[in-house]
Coordinates of C-alpha atoms and ligand atoms in Angstrom, one line a residue:
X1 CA 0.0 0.0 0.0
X2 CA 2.1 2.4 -1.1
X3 CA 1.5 6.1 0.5
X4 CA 4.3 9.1 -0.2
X5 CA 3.9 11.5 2.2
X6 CA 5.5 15.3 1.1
X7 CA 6.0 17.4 3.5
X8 CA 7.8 20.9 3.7
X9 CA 10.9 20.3 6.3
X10 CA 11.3 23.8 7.1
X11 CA 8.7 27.3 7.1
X12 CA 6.9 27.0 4.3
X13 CA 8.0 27.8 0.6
X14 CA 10.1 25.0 0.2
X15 CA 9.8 24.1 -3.2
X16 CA 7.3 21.6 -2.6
X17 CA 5.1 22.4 -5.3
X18 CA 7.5 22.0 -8.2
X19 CA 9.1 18.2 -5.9
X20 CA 5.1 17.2 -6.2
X21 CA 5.0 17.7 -10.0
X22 CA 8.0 15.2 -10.2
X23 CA 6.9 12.7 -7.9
X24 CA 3.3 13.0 -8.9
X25 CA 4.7 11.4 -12.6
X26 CA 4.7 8.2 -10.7
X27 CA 1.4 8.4 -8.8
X28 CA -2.2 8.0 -9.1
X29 CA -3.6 10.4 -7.2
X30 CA -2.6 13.5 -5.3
X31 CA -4.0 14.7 -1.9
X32 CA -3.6 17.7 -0.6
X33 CA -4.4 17.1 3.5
X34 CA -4.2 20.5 5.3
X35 CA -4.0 24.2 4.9
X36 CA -6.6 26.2 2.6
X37 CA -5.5 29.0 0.0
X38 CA -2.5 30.2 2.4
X39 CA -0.5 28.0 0.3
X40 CA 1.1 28.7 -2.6
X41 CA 2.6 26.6 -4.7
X42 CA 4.5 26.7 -7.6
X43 CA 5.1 24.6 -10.9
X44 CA 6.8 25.5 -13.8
X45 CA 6.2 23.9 -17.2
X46 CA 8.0 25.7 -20.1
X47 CA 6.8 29.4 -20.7
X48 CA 3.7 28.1 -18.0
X49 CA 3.4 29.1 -14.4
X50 CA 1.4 27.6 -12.2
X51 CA 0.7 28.8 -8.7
X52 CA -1.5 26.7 -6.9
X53 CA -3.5 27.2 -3.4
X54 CA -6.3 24.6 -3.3
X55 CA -5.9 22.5 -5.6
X56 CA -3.2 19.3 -5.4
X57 CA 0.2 20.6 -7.6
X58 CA 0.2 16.9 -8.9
X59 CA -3.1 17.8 -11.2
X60 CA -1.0 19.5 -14.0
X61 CA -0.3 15.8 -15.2
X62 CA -3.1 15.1 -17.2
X63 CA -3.4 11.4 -15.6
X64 CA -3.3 12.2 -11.9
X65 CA -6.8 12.5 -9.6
X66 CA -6.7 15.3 -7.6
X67 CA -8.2 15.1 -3.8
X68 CA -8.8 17.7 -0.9
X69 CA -9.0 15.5 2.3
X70 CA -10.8 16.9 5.1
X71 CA -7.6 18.3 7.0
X72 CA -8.1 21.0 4.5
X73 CA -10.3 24.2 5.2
X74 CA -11.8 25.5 1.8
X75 CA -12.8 29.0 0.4
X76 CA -15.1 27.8 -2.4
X77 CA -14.4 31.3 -4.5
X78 CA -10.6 30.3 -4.3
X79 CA -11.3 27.0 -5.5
X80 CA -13.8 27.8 -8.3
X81 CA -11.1 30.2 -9.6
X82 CA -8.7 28.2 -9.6
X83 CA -10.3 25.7 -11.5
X84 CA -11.5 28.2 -14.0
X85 CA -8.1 29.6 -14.3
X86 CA -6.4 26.4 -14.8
X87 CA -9.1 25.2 -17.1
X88 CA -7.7 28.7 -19.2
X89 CA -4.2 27.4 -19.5
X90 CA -5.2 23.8 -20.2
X91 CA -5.5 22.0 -17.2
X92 CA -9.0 20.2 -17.1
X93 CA -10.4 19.9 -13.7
X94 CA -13.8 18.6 -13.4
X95 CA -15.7 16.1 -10.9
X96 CA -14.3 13.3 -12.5
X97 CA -10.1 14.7 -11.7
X98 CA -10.8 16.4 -8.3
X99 CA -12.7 15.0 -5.4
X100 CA -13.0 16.9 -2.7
X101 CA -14.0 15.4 1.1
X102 CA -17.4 16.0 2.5
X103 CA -15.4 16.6 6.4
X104 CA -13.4 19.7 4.9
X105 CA -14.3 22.9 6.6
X106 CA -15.5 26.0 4.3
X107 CA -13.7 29.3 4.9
X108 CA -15.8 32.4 4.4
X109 CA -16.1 35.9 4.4
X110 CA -16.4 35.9 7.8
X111 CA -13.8 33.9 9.0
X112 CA -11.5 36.2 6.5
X113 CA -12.8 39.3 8.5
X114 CA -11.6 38.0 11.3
X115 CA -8.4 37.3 10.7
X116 CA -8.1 40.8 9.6
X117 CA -9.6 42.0 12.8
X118 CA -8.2 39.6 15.1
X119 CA -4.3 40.4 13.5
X120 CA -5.0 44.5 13.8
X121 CA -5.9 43.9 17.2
X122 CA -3.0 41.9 17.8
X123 CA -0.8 45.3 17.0
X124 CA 2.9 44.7 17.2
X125 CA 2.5 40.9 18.7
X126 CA 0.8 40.3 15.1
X127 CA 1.1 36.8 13.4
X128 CA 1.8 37.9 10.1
X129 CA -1.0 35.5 8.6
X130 CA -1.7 35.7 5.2
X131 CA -5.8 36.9 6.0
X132 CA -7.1 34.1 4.5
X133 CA -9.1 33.4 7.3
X134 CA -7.3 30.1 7.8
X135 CA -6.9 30.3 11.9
X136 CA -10.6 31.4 12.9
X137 CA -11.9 28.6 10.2
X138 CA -9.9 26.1 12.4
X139 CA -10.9 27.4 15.4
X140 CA -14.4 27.2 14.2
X141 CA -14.1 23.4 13.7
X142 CA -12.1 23.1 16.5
X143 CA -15.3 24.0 18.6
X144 CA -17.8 22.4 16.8
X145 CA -19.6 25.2 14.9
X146 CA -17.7 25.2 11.4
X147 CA -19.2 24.6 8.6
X148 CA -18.3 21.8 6.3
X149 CA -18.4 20.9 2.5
X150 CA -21.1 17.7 3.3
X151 CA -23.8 20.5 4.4
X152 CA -24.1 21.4 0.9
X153 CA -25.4 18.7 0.1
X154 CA -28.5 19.4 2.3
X155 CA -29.3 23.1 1.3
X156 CA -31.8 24.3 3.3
X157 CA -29.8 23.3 6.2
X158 CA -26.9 24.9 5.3
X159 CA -28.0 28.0 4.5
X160 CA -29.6 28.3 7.8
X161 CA -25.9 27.1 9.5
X162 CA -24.7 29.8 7.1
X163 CA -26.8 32.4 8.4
X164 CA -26.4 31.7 12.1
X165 CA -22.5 31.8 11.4
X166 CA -22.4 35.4 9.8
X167 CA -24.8 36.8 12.3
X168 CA -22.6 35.6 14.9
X169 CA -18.8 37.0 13.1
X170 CA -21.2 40.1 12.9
X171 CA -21.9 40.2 16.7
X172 CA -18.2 39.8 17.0
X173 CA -17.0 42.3 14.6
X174 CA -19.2 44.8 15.9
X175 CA -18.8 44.0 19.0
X176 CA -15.2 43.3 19.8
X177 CA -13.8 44.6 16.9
X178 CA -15.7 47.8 15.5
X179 CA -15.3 46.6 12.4
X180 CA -17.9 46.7 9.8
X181 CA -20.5 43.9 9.4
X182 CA -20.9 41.6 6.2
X183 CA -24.1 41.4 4.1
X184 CA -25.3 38.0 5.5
X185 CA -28.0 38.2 2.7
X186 CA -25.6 38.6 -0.4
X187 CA -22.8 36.2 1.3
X188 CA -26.0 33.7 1.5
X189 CA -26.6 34.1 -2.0
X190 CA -23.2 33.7 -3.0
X191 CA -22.6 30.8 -1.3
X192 CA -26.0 28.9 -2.2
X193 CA -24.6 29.3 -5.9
X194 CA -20.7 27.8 -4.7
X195 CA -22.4 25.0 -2.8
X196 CA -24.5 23.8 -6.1
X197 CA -21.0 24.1 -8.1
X198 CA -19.2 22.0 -5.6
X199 CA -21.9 19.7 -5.1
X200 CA -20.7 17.3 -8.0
X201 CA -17.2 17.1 -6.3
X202 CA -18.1 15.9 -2.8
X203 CA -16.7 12.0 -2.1
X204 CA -15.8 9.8 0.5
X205 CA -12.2 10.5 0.3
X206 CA -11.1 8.3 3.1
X207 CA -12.7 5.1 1.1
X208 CA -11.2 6.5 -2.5
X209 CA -8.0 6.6 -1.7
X210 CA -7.5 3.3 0.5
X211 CA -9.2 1.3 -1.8
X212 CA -6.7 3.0 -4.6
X213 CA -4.1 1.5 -2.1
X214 CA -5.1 -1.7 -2.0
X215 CA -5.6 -1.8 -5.4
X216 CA -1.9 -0.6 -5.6
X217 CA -2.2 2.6 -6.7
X218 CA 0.7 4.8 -5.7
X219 CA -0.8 8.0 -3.5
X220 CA 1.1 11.3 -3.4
X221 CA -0.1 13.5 0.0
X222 CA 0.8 16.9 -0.6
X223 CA 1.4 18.9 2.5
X224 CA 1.0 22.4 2.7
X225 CA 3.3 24.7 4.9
X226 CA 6.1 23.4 6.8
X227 CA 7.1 21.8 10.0
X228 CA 7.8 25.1 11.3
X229 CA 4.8 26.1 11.2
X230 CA 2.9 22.7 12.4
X231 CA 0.7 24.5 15.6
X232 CA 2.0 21.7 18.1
X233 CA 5.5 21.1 16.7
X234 CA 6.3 24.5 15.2
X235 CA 7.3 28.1 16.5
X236 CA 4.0 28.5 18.5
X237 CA 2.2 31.2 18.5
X238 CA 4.0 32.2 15.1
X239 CA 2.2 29.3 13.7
X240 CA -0.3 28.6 11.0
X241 CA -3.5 26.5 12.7
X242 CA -2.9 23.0 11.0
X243 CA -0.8 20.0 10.8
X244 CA 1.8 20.3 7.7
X245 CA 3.8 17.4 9.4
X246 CA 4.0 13.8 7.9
X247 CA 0.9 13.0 10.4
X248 CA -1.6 15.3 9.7
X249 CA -1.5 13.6 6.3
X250 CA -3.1 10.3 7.7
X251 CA -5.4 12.4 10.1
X252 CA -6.0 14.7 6.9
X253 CA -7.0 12.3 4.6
X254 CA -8.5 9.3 7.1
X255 CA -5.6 6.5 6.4
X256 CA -4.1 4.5 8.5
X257 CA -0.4 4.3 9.5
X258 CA 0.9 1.0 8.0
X259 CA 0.1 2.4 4.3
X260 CA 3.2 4.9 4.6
X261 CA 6.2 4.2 2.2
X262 CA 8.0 7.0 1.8
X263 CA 8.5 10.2 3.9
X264 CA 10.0 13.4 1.6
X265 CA 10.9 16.4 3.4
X266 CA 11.7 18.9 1.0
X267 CA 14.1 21.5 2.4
X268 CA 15.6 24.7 0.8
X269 CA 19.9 24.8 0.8
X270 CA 19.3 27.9 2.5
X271 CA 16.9 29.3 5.5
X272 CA 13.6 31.3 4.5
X273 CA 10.5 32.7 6.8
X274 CA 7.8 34.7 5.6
X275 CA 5.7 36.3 8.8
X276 CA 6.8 37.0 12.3
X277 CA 8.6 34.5 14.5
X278 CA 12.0 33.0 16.1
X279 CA 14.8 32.6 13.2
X280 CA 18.1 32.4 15.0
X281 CA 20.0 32.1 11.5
X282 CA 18.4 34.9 10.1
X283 CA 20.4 37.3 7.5
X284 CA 20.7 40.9 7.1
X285 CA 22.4 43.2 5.1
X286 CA 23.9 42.4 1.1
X287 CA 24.3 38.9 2.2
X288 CA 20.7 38.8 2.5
X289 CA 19.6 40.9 -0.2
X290 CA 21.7 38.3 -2.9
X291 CA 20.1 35.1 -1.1
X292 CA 16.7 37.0 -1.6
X293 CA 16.7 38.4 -4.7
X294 CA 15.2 41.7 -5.7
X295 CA 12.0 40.3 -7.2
X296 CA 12.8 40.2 -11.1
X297 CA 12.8 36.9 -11.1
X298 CA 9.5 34.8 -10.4
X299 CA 11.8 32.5 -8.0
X300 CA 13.2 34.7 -5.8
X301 CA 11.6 35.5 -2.0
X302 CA 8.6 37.0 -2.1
X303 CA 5.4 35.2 -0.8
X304 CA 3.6 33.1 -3.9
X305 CA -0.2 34.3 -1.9
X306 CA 0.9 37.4 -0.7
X307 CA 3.9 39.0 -2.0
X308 CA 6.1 39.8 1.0
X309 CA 9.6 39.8 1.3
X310 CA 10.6 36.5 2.9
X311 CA 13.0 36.6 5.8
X312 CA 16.1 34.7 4.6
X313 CA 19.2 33.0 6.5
X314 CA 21.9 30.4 6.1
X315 CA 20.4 26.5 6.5
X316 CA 19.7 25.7 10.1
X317 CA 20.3 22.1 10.7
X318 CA 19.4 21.7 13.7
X319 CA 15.9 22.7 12.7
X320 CA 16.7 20.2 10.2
X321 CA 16.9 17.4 12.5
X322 CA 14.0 18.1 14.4
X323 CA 12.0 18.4 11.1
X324 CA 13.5 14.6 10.4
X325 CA 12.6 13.3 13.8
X326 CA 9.0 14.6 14.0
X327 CA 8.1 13.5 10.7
X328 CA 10.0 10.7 10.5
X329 CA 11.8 11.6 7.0
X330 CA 13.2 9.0 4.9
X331 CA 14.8 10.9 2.2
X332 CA 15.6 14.8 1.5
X333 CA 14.7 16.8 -1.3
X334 CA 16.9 20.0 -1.7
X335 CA 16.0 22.9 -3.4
X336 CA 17.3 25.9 -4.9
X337 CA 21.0 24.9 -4.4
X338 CA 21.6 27.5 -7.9
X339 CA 20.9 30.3 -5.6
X340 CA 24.0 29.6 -3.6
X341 CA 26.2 29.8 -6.8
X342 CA 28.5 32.8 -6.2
X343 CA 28.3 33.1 -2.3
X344 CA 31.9 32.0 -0.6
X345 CA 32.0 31.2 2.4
X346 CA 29.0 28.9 2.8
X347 CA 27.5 29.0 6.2
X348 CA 25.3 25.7 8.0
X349 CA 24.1 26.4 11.9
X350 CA 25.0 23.3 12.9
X351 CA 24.4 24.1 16.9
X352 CA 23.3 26.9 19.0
X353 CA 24.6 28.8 22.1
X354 CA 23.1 30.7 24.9
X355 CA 25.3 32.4 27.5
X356 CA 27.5 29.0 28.2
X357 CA 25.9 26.1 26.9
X358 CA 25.9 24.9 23.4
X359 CA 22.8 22.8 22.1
X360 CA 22.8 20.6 19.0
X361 CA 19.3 19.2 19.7
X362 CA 16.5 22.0 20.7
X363 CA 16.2 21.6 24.7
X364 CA 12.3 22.6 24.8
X365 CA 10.7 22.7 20.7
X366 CA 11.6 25.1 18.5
X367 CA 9.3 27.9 19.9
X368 CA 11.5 29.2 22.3
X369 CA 14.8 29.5 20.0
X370 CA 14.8 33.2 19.8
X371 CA 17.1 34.0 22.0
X372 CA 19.9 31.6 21.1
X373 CA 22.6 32.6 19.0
X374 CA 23.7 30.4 16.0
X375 CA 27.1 28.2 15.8
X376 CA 28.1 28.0 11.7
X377 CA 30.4 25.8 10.2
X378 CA 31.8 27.9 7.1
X379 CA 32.0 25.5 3.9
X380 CA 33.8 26.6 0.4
X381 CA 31.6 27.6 -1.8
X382 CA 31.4 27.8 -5.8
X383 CA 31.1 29.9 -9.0
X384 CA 29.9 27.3 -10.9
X385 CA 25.6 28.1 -12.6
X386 CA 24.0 25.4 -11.6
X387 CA 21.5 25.5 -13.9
X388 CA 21.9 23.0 -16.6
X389 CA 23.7 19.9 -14.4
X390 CA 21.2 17.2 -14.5
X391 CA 23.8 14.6 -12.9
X392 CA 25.8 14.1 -9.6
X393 CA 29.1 13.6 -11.3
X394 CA 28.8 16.9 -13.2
X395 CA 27.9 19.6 -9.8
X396 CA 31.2 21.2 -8.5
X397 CA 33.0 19.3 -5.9
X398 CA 32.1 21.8 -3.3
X399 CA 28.5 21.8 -4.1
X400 CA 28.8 17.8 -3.4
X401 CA 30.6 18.8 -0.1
X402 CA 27.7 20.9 0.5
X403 CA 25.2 18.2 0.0
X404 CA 27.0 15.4 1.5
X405 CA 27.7 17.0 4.8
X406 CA 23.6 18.3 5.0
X407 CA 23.2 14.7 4.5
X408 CA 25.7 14.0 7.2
X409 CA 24.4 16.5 9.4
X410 CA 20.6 15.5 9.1
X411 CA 21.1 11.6 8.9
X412 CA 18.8 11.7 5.8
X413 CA 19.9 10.7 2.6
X414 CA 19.5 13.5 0.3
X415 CA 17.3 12.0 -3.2
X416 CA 16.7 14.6 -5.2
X417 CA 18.8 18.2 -5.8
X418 CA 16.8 21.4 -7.6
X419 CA 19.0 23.9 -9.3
X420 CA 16.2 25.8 -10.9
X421 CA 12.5 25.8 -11.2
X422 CA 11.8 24.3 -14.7
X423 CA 10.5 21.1 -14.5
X424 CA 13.7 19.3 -15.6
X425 CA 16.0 21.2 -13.7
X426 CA 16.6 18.1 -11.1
X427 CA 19.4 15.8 -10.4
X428 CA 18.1 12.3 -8.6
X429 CA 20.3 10.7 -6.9
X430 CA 20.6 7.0 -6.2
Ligands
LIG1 P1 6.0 25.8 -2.1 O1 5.0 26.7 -1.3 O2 6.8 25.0 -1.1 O3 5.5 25.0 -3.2 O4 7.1 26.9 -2.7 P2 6.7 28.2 -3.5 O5 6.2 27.9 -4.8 O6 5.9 29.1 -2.6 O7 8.2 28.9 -3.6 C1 9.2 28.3 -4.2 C2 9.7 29.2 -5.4 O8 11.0 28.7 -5.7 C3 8.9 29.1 -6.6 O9 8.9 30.3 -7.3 C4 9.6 28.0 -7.4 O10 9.4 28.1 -8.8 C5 11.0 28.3 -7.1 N1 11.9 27.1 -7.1 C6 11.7 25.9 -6.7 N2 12.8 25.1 -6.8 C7 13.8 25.9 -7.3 C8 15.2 25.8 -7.6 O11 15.8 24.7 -7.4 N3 15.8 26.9 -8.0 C9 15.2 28.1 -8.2 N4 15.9 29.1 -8.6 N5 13.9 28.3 -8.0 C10 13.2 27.2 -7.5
LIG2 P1 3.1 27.1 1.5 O1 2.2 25.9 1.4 C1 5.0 30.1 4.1 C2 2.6 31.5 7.5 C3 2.2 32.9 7.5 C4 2.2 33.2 9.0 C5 1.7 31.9 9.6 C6 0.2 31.9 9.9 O2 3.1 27.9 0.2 O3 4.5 26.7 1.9 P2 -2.0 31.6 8.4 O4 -2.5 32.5 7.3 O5 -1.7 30.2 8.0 O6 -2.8 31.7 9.6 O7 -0.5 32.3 8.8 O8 2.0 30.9 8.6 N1 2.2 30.7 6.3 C7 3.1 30.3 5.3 N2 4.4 30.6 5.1 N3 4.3 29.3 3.2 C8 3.0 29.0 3.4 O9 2.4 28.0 2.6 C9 2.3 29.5 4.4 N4 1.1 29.4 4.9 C10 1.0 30.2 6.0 O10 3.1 33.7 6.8 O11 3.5 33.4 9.4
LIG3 MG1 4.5 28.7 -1.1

């Protein structure tokens, strides 16, 4: 029963997007298990970009099925654009590609408000969410008053659950926030017409997908996010309100454990962080400004859904290993090593120190890792482009260095090296 779980080993941003397009050549289906449209994720195919938020990266192979397992909260306009939008650039995705999980919560206008109001009023301690109502959705479901894609299919009842959920964001924005109150009757309206659009997509996911097991079909699960920001094993609060890691993907599709083959944590060969939060290898300054790029290119650090800047650092390996141990990684993939090109010394954090003490493992979770200073080791770099090695034997000797002692460092072989964001642009190793 072969299950791949993909998983982003560090904050988000990884490069998992373009790793699921390479992987997804070999799979059946593709499941995206947590997160909404905070995501973005990225394929390139040619002169074609792709940046996708709801639906599964894996879908721009015409022979994959798409699912959205019920970890996942949904906004139903996202997704309907999406679909439209990728129907535009020749990617068909109908009720027969995408199936979509009757237990996912729906995101709506009001949880969006929210958000907004609930990170305003959070002043300087803000988040840094993306607004895309993601937390207050979770927290909705967490106590038993979300709403969820199988109340569709009864529509009177859900538009009176609808109804009593926007009166009561009104009560709060009014309220609480003085902010101003949604149109319950147009938001209805809107969202009578979504649910008879996503009605056709609803499934059993759960069933689809172990019975495509058993039937040996090879499953992709396409995380969203990254360990880092996992809300019990990341930098809580700075946290998104899901479970990126390798087990939310069996919670957030309803498999059981034995059907896991392969664990990929895909890391960048460099640190990045987009919102607030600890980030004791954090750069400054020119070196900083070269690792991040000034935006001309679509590759270089600014958030896929929202456009920010991206803090950027040198690789932290000791987040590294706790991203191995707590999902239980079985192979590496590493990203954006072309963006080191050029950059001598290298720098890895292979420890930390506070006051006297040196840790190489984190004493207490990675939440508390602000105050500790970083311990590099400096490696030689190279001036070698990157860009057109498709084989082991043909990257610079230091670049091998590089990889082999991340490898060493993490005690995860490393599978699969990106040195650009074209679908070929990949060296697999082994
Ligand atoms: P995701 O959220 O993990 O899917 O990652 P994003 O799509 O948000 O961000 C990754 C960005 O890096 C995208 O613009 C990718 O096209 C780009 N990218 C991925 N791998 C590489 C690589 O090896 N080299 C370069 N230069 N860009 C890459
Ligand atoms: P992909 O899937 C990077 C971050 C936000 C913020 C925190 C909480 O493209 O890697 P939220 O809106 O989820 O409540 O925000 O999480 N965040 C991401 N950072 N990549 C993402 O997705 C992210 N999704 C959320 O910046 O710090
Ligand atoms: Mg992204």
């Amino acid at each position: 029963m072969p299950l791949d779980i993909l998983v982003g080993a560090q904050g988000g941003d990884e490069g998992k997007g373009r790793m699921v397009d390479l992987l997804a050549q070999k799979a059946g289906f593709v499941a995206r298990y947590n997160g909404g449209d905070n995501a973005g994720h990225t394929v390139t195919v040619g002169k074609q970009t792709f940046k996708l938020h709801l639906v599964p990266s894996g879908l721009i192979h015409p022979h994959t099925i798409g699912v959205i397992g019920n970890g996942v909260v949904i906004n139903p306009e996202t997704l309907m654009n999406e679909i439209e939008s990728l129907s535009r650039a020749g990617v068909t995705v109908n009720p027969q590609r995408l199936r979509i999980s009757h237990a996912a919560h729906l995101i709506t206008p009001g949880h969006r408000a929210l958000d907004a109001a609930q990170e305003a009023a959070r002043g300087r301690q803000a988040i840094g969410t993306t607004l895309r109502g993601i937390g207050p959705a979770y927290a909705d479901k967490v106590t038993r008053q979300g709403l969820r894609v199988g109340q569709m299919l009864e529509l009177p009842r859900f538009e009176a659950a609808l109804k009593a959920h926007l009166h009561q964001v009104n009560e709060r924005l009014t309220t609480i926030y003085s902010a101003e109150p949604l149109d319950v009757p147009a938001v209805t309206a809107r969202y009578l017409e979504f649910a008879h659009q996503m009605l056709p997509y609803i499934a059993e996911v759960s069933h689809l997908l172990t019975e495509a097991l058993r039937a040996g079909q090879r499953v992709l699960a396409e995380g969203a996010q990254g360990t880092l920001l996992d809300l019990d094993h990341g930098t809580y609060p700075f946290v998104t309100s899901s479970y990126p890691t390798a087990a939310g993907a069996l919670l957030g599709l309803g498999l059981g454990v034995g059907c896991v083959e392969r664990v990929v944590g895909v890391t960048k060969a460099f640190q990045t962080r987009v919102g607030a939060g600890p980030f004791p290898s954090e750069l400054h300054g020119e070196l900083a400004a070269s690792l991040r790029g000034t935006g001309e290119h679509p590759w270089d650090e600014y958030g896929t859904t929202t456009g920010r800047p991206r803090r950027v650092g040198w690789l932290d390996m000791v987040l590294l290993r706790y991203s191995a141990r707590i999902n239980g990684l079985t192979e590496l993939a590493l990203t954006k090593l072309d963006i080191l090109t050029g950059l001598d010394p290298l720098r890895i954090c292979v420890a930390y120190r506070e006051n006297n003490r040196q840790y190489t493992e984190l004493p207490y979770g990675p939440d508390d890792i602000g105050a500790f200073q970083p311990v590099y080791e400096d490696l030689p770099g190279w001036r070698q482009e990157l860009w057109q090695v498709r084989r082991w034997e043909d990257l610079p000797q230091e670049a091998r260095s590089y990889i082999l002692r991340v490898e060493e460092l993490c005690g995860v072989p490393v599978r699969y090296v990106s040195v650009g964001p074209e679908r070929d642009q990949v060296i697999e190793i082994g």
